[in-house]
Amino acid sequence: SASVSVAKRPAATVRGLLASARQLWIESPSVSVVAQVLDDRGSPAAQSTTVRLVLTLADGVAVVSCRTQTATARNAGQCQMSAQVPAAWFADSSDVVVQVALETEAALASLGQLVLKAKGTTATQVFGSGSAAAVVTTLPARSLFAGEQFSMPVLAQTGVFGINSWQIKVSSSAPSDVAIESVSFDTGVWGLSALVADGGGQVAVTASAADPESKPELSAGPEVLCEIHLVAASSPVAADIAALITVEVVSLFDVKGQPFAPTPRLVTRDGVVETQGSVHVAVPQLSGVLPSLAAPDVVNTAVLDGRPVIRPVGLLAAWHSGLVVADTNLQSTCTRHAACARLKQALTCAIEGGTPAINAALGVNSGCAHVQAGVEVGGGGGDGAVVLTLDAQVAITAANVVLGTAPFHVWYPDLPLTLALDRPQPLRR
């Protein structure tokens, strides 16, 4: 029998993937990344290392850190971390660019840029300082992903006096894209009934003051009527969509019984619109795939005992939706995520960069799960790389785009083998 072991080496390089959107709105300013360190042989089985996520603006820096773990079959020597972009970095009317980088004591890697979208108009600004009757709600500016829940706060004012009763209807143009789930409200302020119909396509909400006697007569500004809770796409969408949300004010009375009929206004990523606004649901885009061999030093003992030498290929993948997968063949996690399943079906692997003897002796299985060294050896050793490419049928990238490479290093016994004895007598048991 034969075996080989290699001591853990210090981390020499760092690389990573962005696991959040490259465009951020102030409503959701979190940046998430997954970082991976490699030793000088390209193995993620490096010594545990602290990695820092550095966000840099022209006049500011934000830093968070995480510590990598020892690489295993389901942990490719990586760590994950998130940072909140400071609210002060968002500008009122223009986009701002932020640089993203990973760094360790020994290495630095850029993850490119983030765009901080302009803050735009807020619901408070829509009401302004006047006392005109108005109903205002806010829709998410960010892109949502299938299964993600969100809320629409509905605010209103009637003018000088407080609100006594109201009725609104909210509808979705396509419940399969965005569905209404429920309504929440302050039971101390309102007595409310809500009826969700059309499979989440519409909700009718009727309310009046829970205790009219205790409700202040004069208005103190916009009042929160309720929150409408919705969910994006119950199943993965095939393309980015903009679902339309419509708000209708059926009735609105102040405490004096005076009726009002304001046109509802919606704050959206496209600005302030009347009656109807868009909610954006996106296809999760692949951020990248990082392949690696935890044991890239392959000693091909198959020529001695006929047993293939197998080395698992670790795959670390991330999507801008926040999904991160680390596995040897994406099998376990991909069964629960459609985006991951599509990636697994699309991945192909190949060996390149080695000598003809290496390329003849090595192979990668169809699922990109492992490299195998066999007995068809012409002799010699050398270096190569496992190359992952994406099938041309997958729409998220161009045909034959290389996603990443994993280096390996192969040694072969020099054949034919010779045996030299250092004593004249035969060896005995």
CSV table of N, CA and C in Angstrom, one decimal, residues 6-96:
chain,number,residue,atom,x,y,z
A,6,VAL,N,0.1,15.8,3.5
A,6,VAL,CA,0.8,17.1,3.3
A,6,VAL,C,0.4,18.0,4.5
A,7,ALA,N,1.3,18.6,5.2
A,7,ALA,CA,1.0,19.4,6.3
A,7,ALA,C,0.3,20.7,5.8
A,8,LYS,N,-0.6,21.2,6.6
A,8,LYS,CA,-1.3,22.5,6.3
A,8,LYS,C,-0.3,23.6,6.1
A,9,ARG,N,-0.5,24.4,5.1
A,9,ARG,CA,0.4,25.5,4.8
A,9,ARG,C,-0.3,26.8,5.1
A,10,PRO,N,0.4,27.9,5.3
A,10,PRO,CA,-0.2,29.2,5.5
A,10,PRO,C,-1.0,29.6,4.3
A,11,ALA,N,-2.0,30.4,4.5
A,11,ALA,CA,-2.8,31.0,3.4
A,11,ALA,C,-1.9,31.9,2.6
A,12,ALA,N,-1.9,31.7,1.3
A,12,ALA,CA,-1.1,32.5,0.4
A,12,ALA,C,-1.9,33.5,-0.4
A,13,THR,N,-3.2,33.1,-0.8
A,13,THR,CA,-4.0,33.9,-1.6
A,13,THR,C,-5.4,33.9,-1.0
A,14,VAL,N,-6.2,34.9,-1.3
A,14,VAL,CA,-7.6,34.9,-0.9
A,14,VAL,C,-8.5,35.3,-2.2
A,15,ARG,N,-9.6,34.7,-2.2
A,15,ARG,CA,-10.6,34.9,-3.3
A,15,ARG,C,-12.0,34.9,-2.7
A,16,GLY,N,-12.9,35.3,-3.5
A,16,GLY,CA,-14.3,35.3,-2.9
A,16,GLY,C,-15.3,35.6,-4.0
A,17,LEU,N,-16.6,35.6,-3.5
A,17,LEU,CA,-17.7,35.8,-4.4
A,17,LEU,C,-18.7,36.7,-3.6
A,18,LEU,N,-19.3,37.6,-4.3
A,18,LEU,CA,-20.4,38.5,-3.8
A,18,LEU,C,-21.7,37.7,-3.7
A,19,ALA,N,-22.2,37.6,-2.5
A,19,ALA,CA,-23.5,36.9,-2.3
A,19,ALA,C,-24.7,37.9,-2.1
A,20,SER,N,-24.6,39.0,-2.6
A,20,SER,CA,-25.7,40.0,-2.6
A,20,SER,C,-25.7,40.8,-3.8
A,21,ALA,N,-26.7,41.6,-4.0
A,21,ALA,CA,-26.8,42.4,-5.3
A,21,ALA,C,-25.7,43.4,-5.4
A,22,ARG,N,-25.3,43.8,-6.6
A,22,ARG,CA,-24.3,44.8,-6.9
A,22,ARG,C,-24.9,46.2,-6.9
A,23,GLN,N,-26.3,46.3,-6.8
A,23,GLN,CA,-26.9,47.5,-6.7
A,23,GLN,C,-27.7,47.5,-5.4
A,24,LEU,N,-27.4,48.5,-4.5
A,24,LEU,CA,-28.0,48.5,-3.2
A,24,LEU,C,-28.9,49.7,-3.0
A,25,TRP,N,-30.0,49.5,-2.4
A,25,TRP,CA,-30.9,50.6,-2.0
A,25,TRP,C,-30.8,50.8,-0.5
A,26,ILE,N,-31.1,52.0,0.0
A,26,ILE,CA,-30.9,52.3,1.4
A,26,ILE,C,-31.9,51.5,2.3
A,27,GLU,N,-33.0,51.0,1.7
A,27,GLU,CA,-33.9,50.1,2.4
A,27,GLU,C,-33.3,48.8,2.8
A,28,SER,N,-32.3,48.3,2.0
A,28,SER,CA,-31.6,47.0,2.3
A,28,SER,C,-30.1,47.2,2.0
A,29,PRO,N,-29.3,47.8,2.9
A,29,PRO,CA,-28.0,48.1,2.6
A,29,PRO,C,-26.9,47.1,2.9
A,30,SER,N,-27.3,45.8,3.0
A,30,SER,CA,-26.4,44.8,3.5
A,30,SER,C,-25.6,44.2,2.3
A,31,VAL,N,-24.3,44.1,2.5
A,31,VAL,CA,-23.4,43.4,1.6
A,31,VAL,C,-22.9,42.1,2.1
A,32,SER,N,-23.1,41.0,1.4
A,32,SER,CA,-22.6,39.7,1.8
A,32,SER,C,-21.6,39.1,0.9
A,33,VAL,N,-20.6,38.5,1.4
A,33,VAL,CA,-19.6,37.8,0.6
A,33,VAL,C,-19.2,36.5,1.2
A,34,VAL,N,-18.7,35.6,0.4
A,34,VAL,CA,-18.1,34.4,0.9
A,34,VAL,C,-16.7,34.4,0.5
A,35,ALA,N,-15.8,34.2,1.4
A,35,ALA,CA,-14.3,34.3,1.2
A,35,ALA,C,-13.7,32.9,1.3
A,36,GLN,N,-12.7,32.7,0.5
A,36,GLN,CA,-11.9,31.4,0.5
A,36,GLN,C,-10.4,31.7,0.4
A,37,VAL,N,-9.7,31.0,1.3
A,37,VAL,CA,-8.2,31.2,1.2
A,37,VAL,C,-7.6,29.9,0.7
A,38,LEU,N,-6.5,30.1,-0.1
A,38,LEU,CA,-5.7,29.0,-0.6
A,38,LEU,C,-4.3,29.1,-0.2
A,39,ASP,N,-3.6,27.9,-0.1
A,39,ASP,CA,-2.2,27.9,0.2
A,39,ASP,C,-1.4,28.1,-1.1
A,40,ASP,N,-0.1,28.0,-1.0
A,40,ASP,CA,0.7,28.3,-2.2
A,40,ASP,C,0.6,27.2,-3.2
A,41,ARG,N,0.0,26.1,-2.9
A,41,ARG,CA,-0.2,25.0,-3.9
A,41,ARG,C,-1.7,25.0,-4.5
A,42,GLY,N,-2.5,26.0,-4.1
A,42,GLY,CA,-3.8,26.2,-4.6
A,42,GLY,C,-4.8,25.3,-3.8
A,43,SER,N,-4.5,24.9,-2.6
A,43,SER,CA,-5.4,24.1,-1.8
A,43,SER,C,-6.1,24.9,-0.8
A,44,PRO,N,-7.5,24.7,-0.6
A,44,PRO,CA,-8.2,25.4,0.4
A,44,PRO,C,-8.0,24.9,1.8
A,45,ALA,N,-7.2,23.8,1.9
A,45,ALA,CA,-6.9,23.2,3.2
A,45,ALA,C,-5.7,23.9,3.8
A,46,ALA,N,-5.9,25.3,3.8
A,46,ALA,CA,-4.8,26.1,4.4
A,46,ALA,C,-5.1,26.3,5.9
A,47,GLN,N,-4.1,26.8,6.6
A,47,GLN,CA,-4.3,27.1,8.0
A,47,GLN,C,-5.4,28.2,8.2
A,48,SER,N,-6.1,28.1,9.3
A,48,SER,CA,-7.2,29.0,9.6
A,48,SER,C,-6.7,30.4,9.5
A,49,THR,N,-7.5,31.3,8.9
A,49,THR,CA,-7.0,32.7,8.6
A,49,THR,C,-8.1,33.6,8.8
A,50,THR,N,-7.8,34.8,9.3
A,50,THR,CA,-8.8,35.9,9.4
A,50,THR,C,-8.9,36.7,8.0
A,51,VAL,N,-10.1,36.8,7.5
A,51,VAL,CA,-10.3,37.5,6.3
A,51,VAL,C,-11.1,38.8,6.6
A,52,ARG,N,-10.8,39.9,6.0
A,52,ARG,CA,-11.5,41.1,6.2
A,52,ARG,C,-12.2,41.6,5.0
A,53,LEU,N,-13.4,42.0,5.1
A,53,LEU,CA,-14.2,42.6,4.0
A,53,LEU,C,-14.1,44.1,4.2
A,54,VAL,N,-13.6,44.7,3.1
A,54,VAL,CA,-13.3,46.1,3.2
A,54,VAL,C,-14.1,46.9,2.1
A,55,LEU,N,-15.0,47.8,2.6
A,55,LEU,CA,-15.8,48.6,1.7
A,55,LEU,C,-15.2,50.0,1.7
A,56,THR,N,-14.9,50.5,0.6
A,56,THR,CA,-14.2,51.8,0.5
A,56,THR,C,-14.9,52.8,-0.3
A,57,LEU,N,-15.2,54.0,0.3
A,57,LEU,CA,-15.8,55.1,-0.4
A,57,LEU,C,-14.7,56.2,-0.5
A,58,ALA,N,-14.9,57.2,-1.2
A,58,ALA,CA,-13.8,58.2,-1.4
A,58,ALA,C,-13.3,58.8,0.0
A,59,ASP,N,-14.2,58.9,0.9
A,59,ASP,CA,-13.8,59.5,2.2
A,59,ASP,C,-14.2,58.6,3.4
A,60,GLY,N,-14.3,57.3,3.2
A,60,GLY,CA,-14.7,56.4,4.3
A,60,GLY,C,-14.4,55.0,4.0
A,61,VAL,N,-14.2,54.2,5.1
A,61,VAL,CA,-13.9,52.8,5.0
A,61,VAL,C,-14.8,52.1,6.0
A,62,ALA,N,-15.4,50.9,5.6
A,62,ALA,CA,-16.1,50.1,6.5
A,62,ALA,C,-15.5,48.7,6.5
A,63,VAL,N,-15.2,48.1,7.6
A,63,VAL,CA,-14.5,46.8,7.6
A,63,VAL,C,-15.2,45.8,8.6
A,64,VAL,N,-15.4,44.6,8.1
A,64,VAL,CA,-15.9,43.5,9.0
A,64,VAL,C,-14.9,42.3,8.7
A,65,SER,N,-14.9,41.3,9.5
A,65,SER,CA,-14.0,40.2,9.3
A,65,SER,C,-14.7,38.9,9.7
A,66,CYS,N,-14.1,37.8,9.1
A,66,CYS,CA,-14.5,36.4,9.5
A,66,CYS,C,-13.3,35.6,9.5
A,67,ARG,N,-13.4,34.4,10.0
A,67,ARG,CA,-12.2,33.5,10.1
A,67,ARG,C,-12.5,32.2,9.3
A,68,THR,N,-11.7,31.8,8.4
A,68,THR,CA,-11.9,30.6,7.6
A,68,THR,C,-11.7,29.4,8.5
A,69,GLN,N,-12.3,28.3,8.0
A,69,GLN,CA,-12.2,27.0,8.7
A,69,GLN,C,-11.4,26.0,7.9
A,70,THR,N,-11.1,24.9,8.5
A,70,THR,CA,-10.4,23.8,7.8
A,70,THR,C,-11.3,23.3,6.7
A,71,ALA,N,-10.7,23.1,5.5
A,71,ALA,CA,-11.6,22.6,4.4
A,71,ALA,C,-12.0,21.1,4.7
A,72,THR,N,-13.3,20.9,4.4
A,72,THR,CA,-13.9,19.5,4.4
A,72,THR,C,-14.7,19.3,3.2
A,73,ALA,N,-15.4,18.2,3.1
A,73,ALA,CA,-16.2,17.9,1.9
A,73,ALA,C,-17.3,18.9,1.7
A,74,ARG,N,-17.8,19.5,2.8
A,74,ARG,CA,-18.9,20.4,2.8
A,74,ARG,C,-18.5,21.8,3.2
A,75,ASN,N,-17.2,22.0,3.4
A,75,ASN,CA,-16.8,23.4,3.7
A,75,ASN,C,-15.4,23.6,3.0
A,76,ALA,N,-15.5,24.3,1.9
A,76,ALA,CA,-14.3,24.5,1.1
A,76,ALA,C,-13.3,25.5,1.6
A,77,GLY,N,-13.1,25.4,3.0
A,77,GLY,CA,-12.1,26.3,3.6
A,77,GLY,C,-12.5,27.8,3.5
A,78,GLN,N,-13.8,28.1,3.6
A,78,GLN,CA,-14.3,29.4,3.4
A,78,GLN,C,-15.0,29.9,4.7
A,79,CYS,N,-15.3,31.2,4.6
A,79,CYS,CA,-16.2,31.8,5.7
A,79,CYS,C,-17.1,32.9,5.0
A,80,GLN,N,-18.2,33.2,5.7
A,80,GLN,CA,-19.1,34.2,5.1
A,80,GLN,C,-19.2,35.3,6.1
A,81,MET,N,-19.5,36.5,5.5
A,81,MET,CA,-19.6,37.7,6.4
A,81,MET,C,-20.5,38.7,5.7
A,82,SER,N,-21.1,39.6,6.5
A,82,SER,CA,-22.0,40.7,5.9
A,82,SER,C,-21.6,42.0,6.6
A,83,ALA,N,-21.8,43.0,5.8
A,83,ALA,CA,-21.5,44.4,6.4
A,83,ALA,C,-22.7,45.3,6.0
A,84,GLN,N,-23.0,46.2,6.8
A,84,GLN,CA,-24.1,47.2,6.6
A,84,GLN,C,-23.4,48.5,6.0
A,85,VAL,N,-23.8,48.8,4.8
A,85,VAL,CA,-23.2,50.1,4.3
A,85,VAL,C,-23.8,51.2,5.1
A,86,PRO,N,-23.0,52.1,5.6
A,86,PRO,CA,-23.5,53.3,6.4
A,86,PRO,C,-24.5,54.1,5.6
A,87,ALA,N,-25.6,54.5,6.3
A,87,ALA,CA,-26.6,55.2,5.6
A,87,ALA,C,-26.1,56.6,5.1
A,88,ALA,N,-25.1,57.1,5.7
A,88,ALA,CA,-24.5,58.4,5.3
A,88,ALA,C,-23.9,58.3,3.9
A,89,TRP,N,-23.5,57.1,3.5
A,89,TRP,CA,-22.9,56.9,2.2
A,89,TRP,C,-23.9,57.1,1.0
A,90,PHE,N,-25.2,56.9,1.3
A,90,PHE,CA,-26.2,57.1,0.2
A,90,PHE,C,-26.5,58.5,-0.1
A,91,ALA,N,-26.4,58.9,-1.3
A,91,ALA,CA,-26.7,60.3,-1.7
A,91,ALA,C,-28.2,60.5,-2.0
A,92,ASP,N,-28.6,61.7,-1.9
A,92,ASP,CA,-30.1,62.0,-2.1
A,92,ASP,C,-30.5,61.8,-3.5
A,93,SER,N,-29.7,62.3,-4.5
A,93,SER,CA,-30.2,62.3,-5.9
A,93,SER,C,-29.3,61.7,-6.9
A,94,SER,N,-28.2,61.1,-6.5
A,94,SER,CA,-27.2,60.5,-7.4
A,94,SER,C,-26.7,59.2,-6.9
A,95,ASP,N,-26.2,58.3,-7.8
A,95,ASP,CA,-25.7,57.0,-7.4
A,95,ASP,C,-24.2,57.2,-6.9
A,96,VAL,N,-23.8,56.3,-6.0
A,96,VAL,CA,-22.5,56.3,-5.5
A,96,VAL,C,-21.8,55.0,-5.7
